[in-house]
Coordinates of C-alpha atoms in Angstrom, one line a residue:
X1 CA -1.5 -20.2 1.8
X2 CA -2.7 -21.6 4.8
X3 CA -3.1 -18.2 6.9
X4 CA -5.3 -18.2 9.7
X5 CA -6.4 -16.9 13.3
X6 CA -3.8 -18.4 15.7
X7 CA -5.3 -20.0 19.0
X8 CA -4.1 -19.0 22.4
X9 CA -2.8 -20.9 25.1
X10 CA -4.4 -20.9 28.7
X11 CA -3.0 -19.0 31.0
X12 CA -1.1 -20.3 33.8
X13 CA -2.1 -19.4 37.6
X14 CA -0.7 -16.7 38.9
X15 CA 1.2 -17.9 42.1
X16 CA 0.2 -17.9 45.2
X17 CA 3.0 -16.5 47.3
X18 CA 0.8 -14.7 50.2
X19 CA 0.8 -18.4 51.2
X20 CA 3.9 -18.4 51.8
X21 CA 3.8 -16.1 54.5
X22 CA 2.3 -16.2 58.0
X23 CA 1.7 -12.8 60.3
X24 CA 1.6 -13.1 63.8
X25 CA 1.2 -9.7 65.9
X26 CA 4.3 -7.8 64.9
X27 CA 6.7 -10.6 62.9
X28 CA 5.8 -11.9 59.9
X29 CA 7.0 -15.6 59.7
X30 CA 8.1 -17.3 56.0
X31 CA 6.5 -21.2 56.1
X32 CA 8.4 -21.7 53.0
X33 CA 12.4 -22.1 52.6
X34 CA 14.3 -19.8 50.5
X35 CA 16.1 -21.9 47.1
X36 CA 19.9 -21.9 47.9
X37 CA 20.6 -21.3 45.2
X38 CA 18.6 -18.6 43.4
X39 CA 18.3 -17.0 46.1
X40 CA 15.2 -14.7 48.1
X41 CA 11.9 -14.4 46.8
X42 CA 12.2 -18.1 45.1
X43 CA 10.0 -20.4 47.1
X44 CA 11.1 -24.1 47.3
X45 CA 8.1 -26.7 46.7
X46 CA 7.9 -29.3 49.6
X47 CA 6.8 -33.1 48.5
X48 CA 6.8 -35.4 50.7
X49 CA 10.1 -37.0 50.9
X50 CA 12.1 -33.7 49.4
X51 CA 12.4 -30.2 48.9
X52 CA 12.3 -29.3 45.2
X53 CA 12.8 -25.7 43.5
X54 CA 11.1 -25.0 39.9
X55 CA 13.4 -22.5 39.0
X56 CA 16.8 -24.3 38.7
X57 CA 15.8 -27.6 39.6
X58 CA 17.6 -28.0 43.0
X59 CA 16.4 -30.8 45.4
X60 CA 16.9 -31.6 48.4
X61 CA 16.0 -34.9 50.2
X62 CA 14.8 -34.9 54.0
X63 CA 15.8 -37.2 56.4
X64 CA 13.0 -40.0 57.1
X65 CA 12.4 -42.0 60.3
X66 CA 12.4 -45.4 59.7

């Protein structure tokens, strides 16, 4: 029967959340938004018309001047 070695898959990046993160003199400053709905520690992507989290799929839409 057709047993043989099984290939692997590639490994995802690991993320790169000290990006996230900005440290000026005593405060450290988050440049990312928090997901509403998942809560801290989930980073929401920003696109350029929208806000989008890969978690639970949540987007929201910025304003745009016209």
């Amino acid at each position: 029967m057709g047993e043989g070695k099984r290939k692997r898959g590639k490994a995802k990046p690991a993320s790169k959340r000290y990006k996230k993160y900005k440290i000026s003199g005593n405060k450290v400053e988050r440049l990312a938004r928090f997901c509403p709905r998942c809560g801290p520690g989930i980073f929401m992507m920003q696109a350029k018309d929208r806000l989008y989290c890969g978690k639970c799929h949540y987007t929201e839409f910025l304003e745009t001047k016209k």
